[in-house]
Amino acid sequence: MNLTELDTPAALIDAAQMDRNIARMQSRMNALGVRLRPHVKTSKCLAVAQRQREAGAQGITVSTLKEAAQFFDAGFDDILYAVGIAAAKLGPVRALRERGCQLTIVVDSMAAAQAVVADGYHFEVMIEIDTDGHRAGVRPDEDRLITIGRTLHDGGAVLKGVMTHAGASYELNTTQALEAMAEQERSRCVHAAERLRAAGLPCPEVSVGSTPTALSARQLDGVTEVRAGVYVFNDLVMANVGVCGLDEIALSVLATVIGHQTEKGWALTDAGWMAMSRDRGTQAQALDYGYGAVCDASGAPIDGFIVSSANQEHGIVSWRDGAVCPDIAQRLPIGSQLRILPNHACATAAQFPTYAVFDANGGVTPWERFYGW
Ligand SMILES: Cc1ncc(COP(=O)(O)O)c(C=O)c1O
């Protein structure tokens, strides 16, 4: 099978570009002297994670226990479940650990720490640190950091370390700001680890990471591992942040032109929001790509064209600036194929049960992905 024979919409992976993205991140982490624990929620795909492991990644990060179970069954046994644990999930975590999975969980509250120790099982636990005010975590200077650490340690849990995710880095777009955010993520997480150690508590691991900070850090002293996810595909949000070019985005949606509204300068495609996802992550950024950036069938961006609007199964392609393209029907004829670059690769990938992975020779292989919880 080759690309032109695929049913559209289809989620395409450019295997050569994905491999370059994997190699870029891995060589950066090697040079910075830290382990890379990729976040597999981006691809939710065994074949992708295997390529990351072959390139040198150690362990994986997951966002659901379903991912943990599926990857463990496929031979990944060092897994960090990087979403705060809920008491009701301790049973499934324990079941996976009793099958031999080295599954680590995360807490950021006394209530969660107490639930973990109340279970009576020796879970391995990390404390989540809030280094940027973006989402979850204990701030590095809070007294409760030590209380949570002591509750876990004295209660029989294995206090494995601290972890943080500088999600605020997605709002940046200059090298200077990204480097400063990477250093803030590093220094605040290391500070939390030092406080725990000074209190006599174990804290061997310091885990940080987001794609923008991982690709911007100048040094990672005191850090033991980095977690990055979206780098494997890249997307338009990352391009706007400034950590990749459009030509480094390995995931796209293959679409077919199905109609026109010539007086409005529109081409209609069969890739609506059901294919692209509802994620409008570039809306708040300097360059708003609507529901995606339009490329020709070979993957070359067609300057100025975006998916400006989307219904469930219709995408509306037009010029970004709102001007009417006078010859849209000639430029994008009915039946022609387009590749649409996604705002947010994790969200777009999640719309599809299978990837169509193509190689340099144009051959296409299906790769399954996990979905659900
Ligand atoms: C806890 C955690 N760690 C790491 C990552 C990876 O971030 P990115 O996809 O920017 O590489 C995420 C992404 O949301 C995350 O939630």
mmCIF file of C-alpha atoms and ligand atoms in Angstrom:
data_model
loop_
_atom_site.group_PDB
_atom_site.id
_atom_site.type_symbol
_atom_site.label_atom_id
_atom_site.label_comp_id
_atom_site.label_asym_id
_atom_site.label_seq_id
_atom_site.Cartn_x
_atom_site.Cartn_y
_atom_site.Cartn_z
ATOM 1 C CA MET A 1 0.000 0.000 0.000
ATOM 2 C CA ASN A 2 1.126 3.586 -0.555
ATOM 3 C CA LEU A 3 -0.144 6.945 0.697
ATOM 4 C CA THR A 4 -2.520 7.703 -2.171
ATOM 5 C CA GLU A 5 -4.395 4.451 -1.517
ATOM 6 C CA LEU A 6 -5.210 5.269 2.116
ATOM 7 C CA ASP A 7 -8.735 5.974 3.256
ATOM 8 C CA THR A 8 -8.887 9.545 4.521
ATOM 9 C CA PRO A 9 -8.754 11.041 7.038
ATOM 10 C CA ALA A 10 -5.688 9.092 8.185
ATOM 11 C CA ALA A 11 -3.078 9.833 10.869
ATOM 12 C CA LEU A 12 0.284 9.765 9.090
ATOM 13 C CA ILE A 13 3.634 9.325 10.781
ATOM 14 C CA ASP A 14 6.720 10.266 8.795
ATOM 15 C CA ALA A 15 9.002 7.576 10.257
ATOM 16 C CA ALA A 16 12.262 9.229 9.181
ATOM 17 C CA GLN A 17 11.285 12.558 10.780
ATOM 18 C CA MET A 18 10.099 10.825 13.952
ATOM 19 C CA ASP A 19 13.463 9.048 14.186
ATOM 20 C CA ARG A 20 15.257 12.388 13.817
ATOM 21 C CA ASN A 21 13.099 13.857 16.611
ATOM 22 C CA ILE A 22 13.919 10.875 18.837
ATOM 23 C CA ALA A 23 17.638 11.134 18.077
ATOM 24 C CA ARG A 24 17.679 14.888 18.704
ATOM 25 C CA MET A 25 16.153 14.592 22.176
ATOM 26 C CA GLN A 26 18.194 11.534 23.136
ATOM 27 C CA SER A 27 21.493 13.104 22.127
ATOM 28 C CA ARG A 28 20.636 16.277 24.081
ATOM 29 C CA MET A 29 19.880 14.247 27.192
ATOM 30 C CA ASN A 30 23.068 12.209 26.750
ATOM 31 C CA ALA A 31 25.079 15.427 26.446
ATOM 32 C CA LEU A 32 23.406 16.852 29.574
ATOM 33 C CA GLY A 33 24.168 13.638 31.484
ATOM 34 C CA VAL A 34 20.597 12.643 32.370
ATOM 35 C CA ARG A 35 18.328 9.697 31.598
ATOM 36 C CA LEU A 36 15.379 10.218 29.249
ATOM 37 C CA ARG A 37 12.072 8.721 30.353
ATOM 38 C CA PRO A 38 9.738 9.546 27.421
ATOM 39 C CA HIS A 39 6.094 10.340 28.093
ATOM 40 C CA VAL A 40 4.300 7.788 25.925
ATOM 41 C CA LYS A 41 0.908 9.489 26.206
ATOM 42 C CA THR A 42 1.774 11.352 22.988
ATOM 43 C CA SER A 43 1.904 8.261 20.792
ATOM 44 C CA LYS A 44 0.268 5.581 23.011
ATOM 45 C CA CYS A 45 1.962 3.211 20.584
ATOM 46 C CA LEU A 46 4.307 0.315 21.319
ATOM 47 C CA ALA A 47 6.294 0.611 18.104
ATOM 48 C CA VAL A 48 7.022 4.296 18.815
ATOM 49 C CA ALA A 49 8.117 3.589 22.397
ATOM 50 C CA GLN A 50 10.314 0.738 21.174
ATOM 51 C CA ARG A 51 12.130 3.167 18.862
ATOM 52 C CA GLN A 52 12.613 5.566 21.789
ATOM 53 C CA ARG A 53 14.030 2.722 23.876
ATOM 54 C CA GLU A 54 16.326 1.548 21.075
ATOM 55 C CA ALA A 55 17.673 5.116 20.864
ATOM 56 C CA GLY A 56 18.611 5.018 24.565
ATOM 57 C CA ALA A 57 15.520 5.957 26.594
ATOM 58 C CA GLN A 58 15.289 4.347 30.032
ATOM 59 C CA GLY A 59 11.830 3.665 31.400
ATOM 60 C CA ILE A 60 8.609 5.360 30.303
ATOM 61 C CA THR A 61 6.134 7.868 31.707
ATOM 62 C CA VAL A 62 2.403 7.193 31.376
ATOM 63 C CA SER A 63 -0.743 9.236 31.968
ATOM 64 C CA THR A 64 -3.205 6.388 32.543
ATOM 65 C CA LEU A 65 -3.091 3.002 34.233
ATOM 66 C CA LYS A 66 -4.310 1.473 30.995
ATOM 67 C CA GLU A 67 -1.116 2.676 29.302
ATOM 68 C CA ALA A 68 0.865 1.252 32.231
ATOM 69 C CA ALA A 69 -0.785 -2.168 31.866
ATOM 70 C CA GLN A 70 -0.480 -2.299 28.082
ATOM 71 C CA PHE A 71 3.158 -1.227 28.016
ATOM 72 C CA PHE A 72 4.034 -3.582 30.881
ATOM 73 C CA ASP A 73 2.456 -6.498 29.027
ATOM 74 C CA ALA A 74 4.648 -5.571 26.051
ATOM 75 C CA GLY A 75 7.877 -5.648 28.070
ATOM 76 C CA PHE A 76 8.244 -2.136 29.531
ATOM 77 C CA ASP A 77 8.671 -2.669 33.262
ATOM 78 C CA ASP A 78 10.019 0.662 34.571
ATOM 79 C CA ILE A 79 7.000 2.974 34.514
ATOM 80 C CA LEU A 80 6.167 6.304 36.150
ATOM 81 C CA TYR A 81 2.444 7.039 36.375
ATOM 82 C CA ALA A 82 2.781 10.829 36.328
ATOM 83 C CA VAL A 83 -0.740 11.836 37.334
ATOM 84 C CA GLY A 84 -1.576 12.329 41.022
ATOM 85 C CA ILE A 85 -2.800 9.076 42.506
ATOM 86 C CA ALA A 86 -6.373 8.599 43.688
ATOM 87 C CA ALA A 87 -6.996 6.113 46.503
ATOM 88 C CA ALA A 88 -9.299 4.046 44.279
ATOM 89 C CA LYS A 89 -6.430 3.436 41.860
ATOM 90 C CA LEU A 90 -4.078 1.918 44.433
ATOM 91 C CA GLY A 91 -5.588 -1.548 43.899
ATOM 92 C CA PRO A 92 -4.752 -1.665 40.167
ATOM 93 C CA VAL A 93 -1.289 -0.181 40.872
ATOM 94 C CA ARG A 94 -0.625 -2.850 43.449
ATOM 95 C CA ALA A 95 -1.833 -5.581 41.078
ATOM 96 C CA LEU A 96 0.606 -4.420 38.404
ATOM 97 C CA ARG A 97 3.472 -4.248 40.916
ATOM 98 C CA GLU A 98 2.703 -7.749 42.178
ATOM 99 C CA ARG A 99 3.055 -8.937 38.565
ATOM 100 C CA GLY A 100 6.598 -7.486 38.510
ATOM 101 C CA CYS A 101 5.996 -3.998 37.134
ATOM 102 C CA GLN A 102 8.213 -1.361 38.719
ATOM 103 C CA LEU A 103 5.375 1.165 38.699
ATOM 104 C CA THR A 104 5.961 4.439 40.545
ATOM 105 C CA ILE A 105 3.119 6.709 41.634
ATOM 106 C CA VAL A 106 2.899 10.435 42.376
ATOM 107 C CA VAL A 107 1.358 12.409 45.263
ATOM 108 C CA ASP A 108 1.116 16.108 46.048
ATOM 109 C CA SER A 109 -1.098 16.174 49.140
ATOM 110 C CA MET A 110 -1.223 14.832 52.671
ATOM 111 C CA ALA A 111 -4.522 13.131 51.893
ATOM 112 C CA ALA A 112 -2.962 11.169 49.029
ATOM 113 C CA ALA A 113 0.148 10.349 51.096
ATOM 114 C CA GLN A 114 -2.045 9.068 53.927
ATOM 115 C CA ALA A 115 -4.092 6.955 51.509
ATOM 116 C CA VAL A 116 -0.892 5.451 50.114
ATOM 117 C CA VAL A 117 0.473 4.446 53.531
ATOM 118 C CA ALA A 118 -2.950 3.326 54.789
ATOM 119 C CA ASP A 119 -2.971 0.706 52.036
ATOM 120 C CA GLY A 120 -0.089 -1.015 53.804
ATOM 121 C CA TYR A 121 1.729 -1.938 50.584
ATOM 122 C CA HIS A 122 5.272 -0.609 49.977
ATOM 123 C CA PHE A 123 4.520 1.599 46.967
ATOM 124 C CA GLU A 124 7.312 3.539 45.290
ATOM 125 C CA VAL A 125 6.276 7.188 45.369
ATOM 126 C CA MET A 126 7.445 10.549 44.025
ATOM 127 C CA ILE A 127 6.269 13.904 45.344
ATOM 128 C CA GLU A 128 5.114 16.295 42.638
ATOM 129 C CA ILE A 129 6.646 19.767 42.874
ATOM 130 C CA ASP A 130 5.011 22.914 41.503
ATOM 131 C CA THR A 131 7.845 24.853 39.877
ATOM 132 C CA ASP A 132 5.788 27.222 37.703
ATOM 133 C CA GLY A 133 2.268 27.649 39.122
ATOM 134 C CA HIS A 134 0.946 25.840 36.053
ATOM 135 C CA ARG A 135 -0.929 22.874 37.514
ATOM 136 C CA ALA A 136 -0.369 20.395 40.314
ATOM 137 C CA GLY A 137 2.318 20.050 42.954
ATOM 138 C CA VAL A 138 3.714 21.202 46.282
ATOM 139 C CA ARG A 139 5.775 24.392 46.087
ATOM 140 C CA PRO A 140 9.424 23.696 46.919
ATOM 141 C CA ASP A 141 9.445 25.910 50.017
ATOM 142 C CA GLU A 142 6.233 24.693 51.614
ATOM 143 C CA ASP A 143 6.440 23.056 55.045
ATOM 144 C CA ARG A 144 4.071 20.331 53.887
ATOM 145 C CA LEU A 145 6.720 19.043 51.467
ATOM 146 C CA ILE A 146 8.596 17.641 54.463
ATOM 147 C CA THR A 147 5.408 16.483 56.192
ATOM 148 C CA ILE A 148 4.308 14.583 53.099
ATOM 149 C CA GLY A 149 7.797 13.082 52.699
ATOM 150 C CA ARG A 150 7.896 11.998 56.325
ATOM 151 C CA THR A 151 4.381 10.551 56.209
ATOM 152 C CA LEU A 152 5.342 8.418 53.220
ATOM 153 C CA HIS A 153 8.742 7.342 54.534
ATOM 154 C CA ASP A 154 7.659 6.618 58.102
ATOM 155 C CA GLY A 155 4.528 4.902 56.802
ATOM 156 C CA GLY A 156 6.562 2.319 54.889
ATOM 157 C CA ALA A 157 6.379 3.716 51.338
ATOM 158 C CA VAL A 158 9.563 3.976 49.278
ATOM 159 C CA LEU A 159 10.212 7.705 48.806
ATOM 160 C CA LYS A 160 11.816 7.664 45.399
ATOM 161 C CA GLY A 161 12.178 11.366 44.771
ATOM 162 C CA VAL A 162 10.584 14.483 43.370
ATOM 163 C CA MET A 163 9.144 15.264 39.952
ATOM 164 C CA THR A 164 7.892 18.377 38.180
ATOM 165 C CA HIS A 165 6.484 19.415 34.797
ATOM 166 C CA ALA A 166 6.965 23.006 33.635
ATOM 167 C CA GLY A 167 3.793 23.247 31.551
ATOM 168 C CA ALA A 168 4.045 27.051 31.689
ATOM 169 C CA SER A 169 6.824 26.698 29.098
ATOM 170 C CA TYR A 170 4.148 26.269 26.382
ATOM 171 C CA GLU A 171 3.282 29.946 26.815
ATOM 172 C CA LEU A 172 6.791 31.136 25.920
ATOM 173 C CA ASN A 173 8.427 31.844 22.588
ATOM 174 C CA THR A 174 11.901 33.274 23.065
ATOM 175 C CA THR A 175 15.156 31.422 23.664
ATOM 176 C CA GLN A 176 15.911 33.569 26.669
ATOM 177 C CA ALA A 177 12.521 32.911 28.319
ATOM 178 C CA LEU A 178 12.715 29.179 27.559
ATOM 179 C CA GLU A 179 16.208 28.876 29.000
ATOM 180 C CA ALA A 180 15.073 30.766 32.103
ATOM 181 C CA MET A 181 12.043 28.446 32.483
ATOM 182 C CA ALA A 182 14.221 25.353 32.093
ATOM 183 C CA GLU A 183 16.556 26.654 34.785
ATOM 184 C CA GLN A 184 13.602 27.514 37.053
ATOM 185 C CA GLU A 185 12.195 24.004 36.602
ATOM 186 C CA ARG A 186 15.586 22.461 37.387
ATOM 187 C CA SER A 187 16.600 24.665 40.307
ATOM 188 C CA ARG A 188 13.238 24.570 42.102
ATOM 189 C CA CYS A 189 12.917 20.807 41.797
ATOM 190 C CA VAL A 190 16.502 20.280 42.948
ATOM 191 C CA HIS A 191 15.819 22.645 45.859
ATOM 192 C CA ALA A 192 12.829 20.509 46.888
ATOM 193 C CA ALA A 193 15.041 17.408 46.784
ATOM 194 C CA GLU A 194 17.690 19.126 48.902
ATOM 195 C CA ARG A 195 15.120 20.103 51.513
ATOM 196 C CA LEU A 196 13.886 16.512 51.788
ATOM 197 C CA ARG A 197 17.466 15.232 52.112
ATOM 198 C CA ALA A 198 18.319 17.888 54.713
ATOM 199 C CA ALA A 199 15.331 16.615 56.718
ATOM 200 C CA GLY A 200 16.914 13.146 56.697
ATOM 201 C CA LEU A 201 14.580 11.734 54.070
ATOM 202 C CA PRO A 202 15.660 9.726 51.008
ATOM 203 C CA CYS A 203 15.296 11.456 47.625
ATOM 204 C CA PRO A 204 17.443 9.683 45.020
ATOM 205 C CA GLU A 205 15.516 10.813 41.916
ATOM 206 C CA VAL A 206 14.916 14.310 40.553
ATOM 207 C CA SER A 207 12.670 14.096 37.489
ATOM 208 C CA VAL A 208 11.817 17.166 35.390
ATOM 209 C CA GLY A 209 10.519 17.832 31.969
ATOM 210 C CA SER A 210 8.469 19.168 29.138
ATOM 211 C CA THR A 211 9.548 19.307 25.515
ATOM 212 C CA PRO A 212 10.234 23.079 25.515
ATOM 213 C CA THR A 213 12.344 22.975 28.692
ATOM 214 C CA ALA A 214 14.135 19.743 27.715
ATOM 215 C CA LEU A 215 15.150 21.321 24.415
ATOM 216 C CA SER A 216 16.204 24.577 26.097
ATOM 217 C CA ALA A 217 18.054 23.558 29.289
ATOM 218 C CA ARG A 218 21.696 24.596 29.305
ATOM 219 C CA GLN A 219 22.582 22.438 32.296
ATOM 220 C CA LEU A 220 20.732 19.913 34.435
ATOM 221 C CA ASP A 221 22.885 19.659 37.551
ATOM 222 C CA GLY A 222 21.140 17.689 40.269
ATOM 223 C CA VAL A 223 18.569 16.225 37.846
ATOM 224 C CA THR A 224 18.574 12.463 37.286
ATOM 225 C CA GLU A 225 15.975 12.144 34.520
ATOM 226 C CA VAL A 226 13.948 14.146 32.041
ATOM 227 C CA ARG A 227 10.451 13.319 30.881
ATOM 228 C CA ALA A 228 9.428 14.663 27.474
ATOM 229 C CA GLY A 229 6.569 13.525 25.281
ATOM 230 C CA VAL A 230 5.418 15.607 22.353
ATOM 231 C CA TYR A 231 8.962 15.959 20.923
ATOM 232 C CA VAL A 232 8.513 12.553 19.298
ATOM 233 C CA PHE A 233 6.061 14.056 16.775
ATOM 234 C CA ASN A 234 6.286 17.839 17.415
ATOM 235 C CA ASP A 235 3.326 20.047 16.470
ATOM 236 C CA LEU A 236 2.268 23.607 15.638
ATOM 237 C CA VAL A 237 2.211 24.648 19.304
ATOM 238 C CA MET A 238 5.863 23.567 19.603
ATOM 239 C CA ALA A 239 6.680 25.382 16.347
ATOM 240 C CA ASN A 240 5.145 28.566 17.796
ATOM 241 C CA VAL A 241 7.092 28.072 21.031
ATOM 242 C CA GLY A 242 10.151 27.937 18.809
ATOM 243 C CA VAL A 243 11.553 24.480 19.570
ATOM 244 C CA CYS A 244 10.889 22.932 16.141
ATOM 245 C CA GLY A 245 10.240 23.935 12.555
ATOM 246 C CA LEU A 246 7.160 22.976 10.531
ATOM 247 C CA ASP A 247 9.412 20.551 8.634
ATOM 248 C CA GLU A 248 10.146 18.734 11.919
ATOM 249 C CA ILE A 249 6.504 17.789 12.587
ATOM 250 C CA ALA A 250 6.278 14.028 12.047
ATOM 251 C CA LEU A 251 2.497 13.642 12.522
ATOM 252 C CA SER A 252 -0.077 14.905 10.030
ATOM 253 C CA VAL A 253 -3.608 14.106 8.960
ATOM 254 C CA LEU A 254 -4.077 13.019 5.362
ATOM 255 C CA ALA A 255 -7.284 14.611 4.016
ATOM 256 C CA THR A 256 -9.152 14.693 0.707
ATOM 257 C CA VAL A 257 -10.624 17.827 -0.861
ATOM 258 C CA ILE A 258 -14.368 17.197 -1.209
ATOM 259 C CA GLY A 259 -15.784 20.568 -2.315
ATOM 260 C CA HIS A 260 -15.465 24.346 -2.642
ATOM 261 C CA GLN A 261 -17.258 27.586 -1.910
ATOM 262 C CA THR A 262 -15.332 29.563 -4.490
ATOM 263 C CA GLU A 263 -16.871 32.962 -3.720
ATOM 264 C CA LYS A 264 -15.711 32.557 -0.117
ATOM 265 C CA GLY A 265 -12.299 31.196 -1.059
ATOM 266 C CA TRP A 266 -12.953 27.909 0.723
ATOM 267 C CA ALA A 267 -11.952 24.323 0.010
ATOM 268 C CA LEU A 268 -13.807 21.685 2.021
ATOM 269 C CA THR A 269 -12.013 18.545 3.187
ATOM 270 C CA ASP A 270 -13.018 15.338 4.938
ATOM 271 C CA ALA A 271 -10.830 16.177 7.982
ATOM 272 C CA GLY A 272 -13.001 18.102 10.439
ATOM 273 C CA TRP A 273 -12.528 18.383 14.187
ATOM 274 C CA MET A 274 -13.210 14.681 14.645
ATOM 275 C CA ALA A 275 -9.915 14.059 12.844
ATOM 276 C CA MET A 276 -7.919 17.104 13.985
ATOM 277 C CA SER A 277 -9.415 17.227 17.541
ATOM 278 C CA ARG A 278 -10.974 20.311 19.080
ATOM 279 C CA ASP A 279 -7.586 21.470 20.385
ATOM 280 C CA ARG A 280 -7.034 25.101 19.434
ATOM 281 C CA GLY A 281 -3.699 25.400 21.183
ATOM 282 C CA THR A 282 -2.287 27.929 18.715
ATOM 283 C CA GLN A 283 -5.200 30.346 19.298
ATOM 284 C CA ALA A 284 -3.398 32.054 22.163
ATOM 285 C CA GLN A 285 -0.034 32.064 20.362
ATOM 286 C CA ALA A 286 1.557 34.501 17.928
ATOM 287 C CA LEU A 287 0.487 32.497 14.847
ATOM 288 C CA ASP A 288 -3.047 31.052 14.991
ATOM 289 C CA TYR A 289 -3.294 28.030 12.694
ATOM 290 C CA GLY A 290 -7.022 27.449 13.235
ATOM 291 C CA TYR A 291 -7.428 23.662 13.267
ATOM 292 C CA GLY A 292 -4.172 22.992 11.409
ATOM 293 C CA ALA A 293 -1.634 24.109 8.816
ATOM 294 C CA VAL A 294 -2.220 22.917 5.264
ATOM 295 C CA CYS A 295 0.479 21.095 3.291
ATOM 296 C CA ASP A 296 0.373 19.479 -0.116
ATOM 297 C CA ALA A 297 0.297 15.695 -0.485
ATOM 298 C CA SER A 298 4.092 15.546 -0.247
ATOM 299 C CA GLY A 299 4.096 17.417 3.068
ATOM 300 C CA ALA A 300 5.284 20.834 1.821
ATOM 301 C CA PRO A 301 3.389 23.673 3.580
ATOM 302 C CA ILE A 302 1.133 25.663 1.236
ATOM 303 C CA ASP A 303 1.895 29.149 2.369
ATOM 304 C CA GLY A 304 -0.981 30.987 4.028
ATOM 305 C CA PHE A 305 -3.526 28.139 3.989
ATOM 306 C CA ILE A 306 -4.965 26.893 7.258
ATOM 307 C CA VAL A 307 -7.991 24.888 8.384
ATOM 308 C CA SER A 308 -9.782 28.063 9.424
ATOM 309 C CA SER A 309 -12.908 26.336 10.662
ATOM 310 C CA ALA A 310 -14.085 22.795 11.307
ATOM 311 C CA ASN A 311 -17.312 20.846 11.712
ATOM 312 C CA GLN A 312 -17.392 17.263 12.862
ATOM 313 C CA GLU A 313 -16.385 15.752 9.520
ATOM 314 C CA HIS A 314 -15.714 18.862 7.402
ATOM 315 C CA GLY A 315 -12.600 20.996 7.462
ATOM 316 C CA ILE A 316 -12.746 24.450 5.861
ATOM 317 C CA VAL A 317 -9.460 25.460 4.267
ATOM 318 C CA SER A 318 -8.881 29.124 3.467
ATOM 319 C CA TRP A 319 -6.250 31.811 3.630
ATOM 320 C CA ARG A 320 -5.175 32.628 7.163
ATOM 321 C CA ASP A 321 -5.669 36.371 6.815
ATOM 322 C CA GLY A 322 -9.346 35.951 5.875
ATOM 323 C CA ALA A 323 -8.816 37.150 2.287
ATOM 324 C CA VAL A 324 -10.640 35.249 -0.477
ATOM 325 C CA CYS A 325 -8.353 33.028 -2.538
ATOM 326 C CA PRO A 326 -9.684 33.592 -6.069
ATOM 327 C CA ASP A 327 -8.472 30.325 -7.580
ATOM 328 C CA ILE A 328 -8.989 27.924 -4.668
ATOM 329 C CA ALA A 329 -10.728 25.313 -6.868
ATOM 330 C CA GLN A 330 -7.760 25.215 -9.243
ATOM 331 C CA ARG A 331 -5.160 25.213 -6.481
ATOM 332 C CA LEU A 332 -6.867 22.547 -4.374
ATOM 333 C CA PRO A 333 -8.970 20.500 -6.816
ATOM 334 C CA ILE A 334 -11.660 18.086 -5.698
ATOM 335 C CA GLY A 335 -10.164 14.675 -5.008
ATOM 336 C CA SER A 336 -6.677 16.025 -4.289
ATOM 337 C CA GLN A 337 -4.984 15.036 -1.042
ATOM 338 C CA LEU A 338 -3.599 17.378 1.605
ATOM 339 C CA ARG A 339 -1.598 16.844 4.748
ATOM 340 C CA ILE A 340 -2.750 18.879 7.741
ATOM 341 C CA LEU A 341 -0.245 19.577 10.524
ATOM 342 C CA PRO A 342 -1.867 19.423 13.981
ATOM 343 C CA ASN A 343 -1.977 22.072 16.707
ATOM 344 C CA HIS A 344 -1.446 19.470 19.412
ATOM 345 C CA ALA A 345 -0.046 16.106 18.330
ATOM 346 C CA CYS A 346 -1.238 14.210 21.449
ATOM 347 C CA ALA A 347 -4.841 15.347 20.891
ATOM 348 C CA THR A 348 -4.917 14.726 17.132
ATOM 349 C CA ALA A 349 -3.284 11.301 17.457
ATOM 350 C CA ALA A 350 -5.934 10.378 20.040
ATOM 351 C CA GLN A 351 -8.649 10.681 17.377
ATOM 352 C CA PHE A 352 -7.312 7.641 15.505
ATOM 353 C CA PRO A 353 -7.114 3.933 16.426
ATOM 354 C CA THR A 354 -4.193 3.358 14.016
ATOM 355 C CA TYR A 355 -1.300 5.321 12.541
ATOM 356 C CA ALA A 356 -0.303 4.985 8.898
ATOM 357 C CA VAL A 357 3.476 5.034 9.110
ATOM 358 C CA PHE A 358 5.340 5.778 5.921
ATOM 359 C CA ASP A 359 8.989 5.386 5.133
ATOM 360 C CA ALA A 360 11.324 6.992 2.614
ATOM 361 C CA ASN A 361 10.245 4.524 -0.102
ATOM 362 C CA GLY A 362 6.577 5.499 0.257
ATOM 363 C CA GLY A 363 5.580 2.163 1.817
ATOM 364 C CA VAL A 364 2.892 2.398 4.495
ATOM 365 C CA THR A 365 2.620 0.234 7.633
ATOM 366 C CA PRO A 366 -0.236 0.360 10.168
ATOM 367 C CA TRP A 367 0.770 0.856 13.811
ATOM 368 C CA GLU A 368 -1.921 0.341 16.457
ATOM 369 C CA ARG A 369 -2.359 2.770 19.345
ATOM 370 C CA PHE A 370 -4.101 2.476 22.717
ATOM 371 C CA TYR A 371 -7.120 4.502 23.646
ATOM 372 C CA GLY A 372 -9.524 4.744 26.543
ATOM 373 C CA TRP A 373 -8.808 4.341 30.222
HETATM 374 C C1 LIG B 1 3.685 15.086 34.131
HETATM 375 C C2 LIG B 1 4.177 15.291 32.742
HETATM 376 N N1 LIG B 1 5.450 15.033 32.459
HETATM 377 C C3 LIG B 1 5.963 15.223 31.223
HETATM 378 C C4 LIG B 1 5.173 15.683 30.181
HETATM 379 C C5 LIG B 1 5.767 15.836 28.825
HETATM 380 O O1 LIG B 1 5.637 17.135 28.331
HETATM 381 P P1 LIG B 1 5.827 17.415 26.777
HETATM 382 O O2 LIG B 1 4.741 16.727 26.062
HETATM 383 O O3 LIG B 1 5.829 18.897 26.658
HETATM 384 O O4 LIG B 1 7.167 16.843 26.414
HETATM 385 C C6 LIG B 1 3.814 15.960 30.450
HETATM 386 C C7 LIG B 1 2.945 16.475 29.384
HETATM 387 O O5 LIG B 1 1.851 16.910 29.572
HETATM 388 C C8 LIG B 1 3.306 15.766 31.759
HETATM 389 O O6 LIG B 1 2.027 16.011 32.050
#
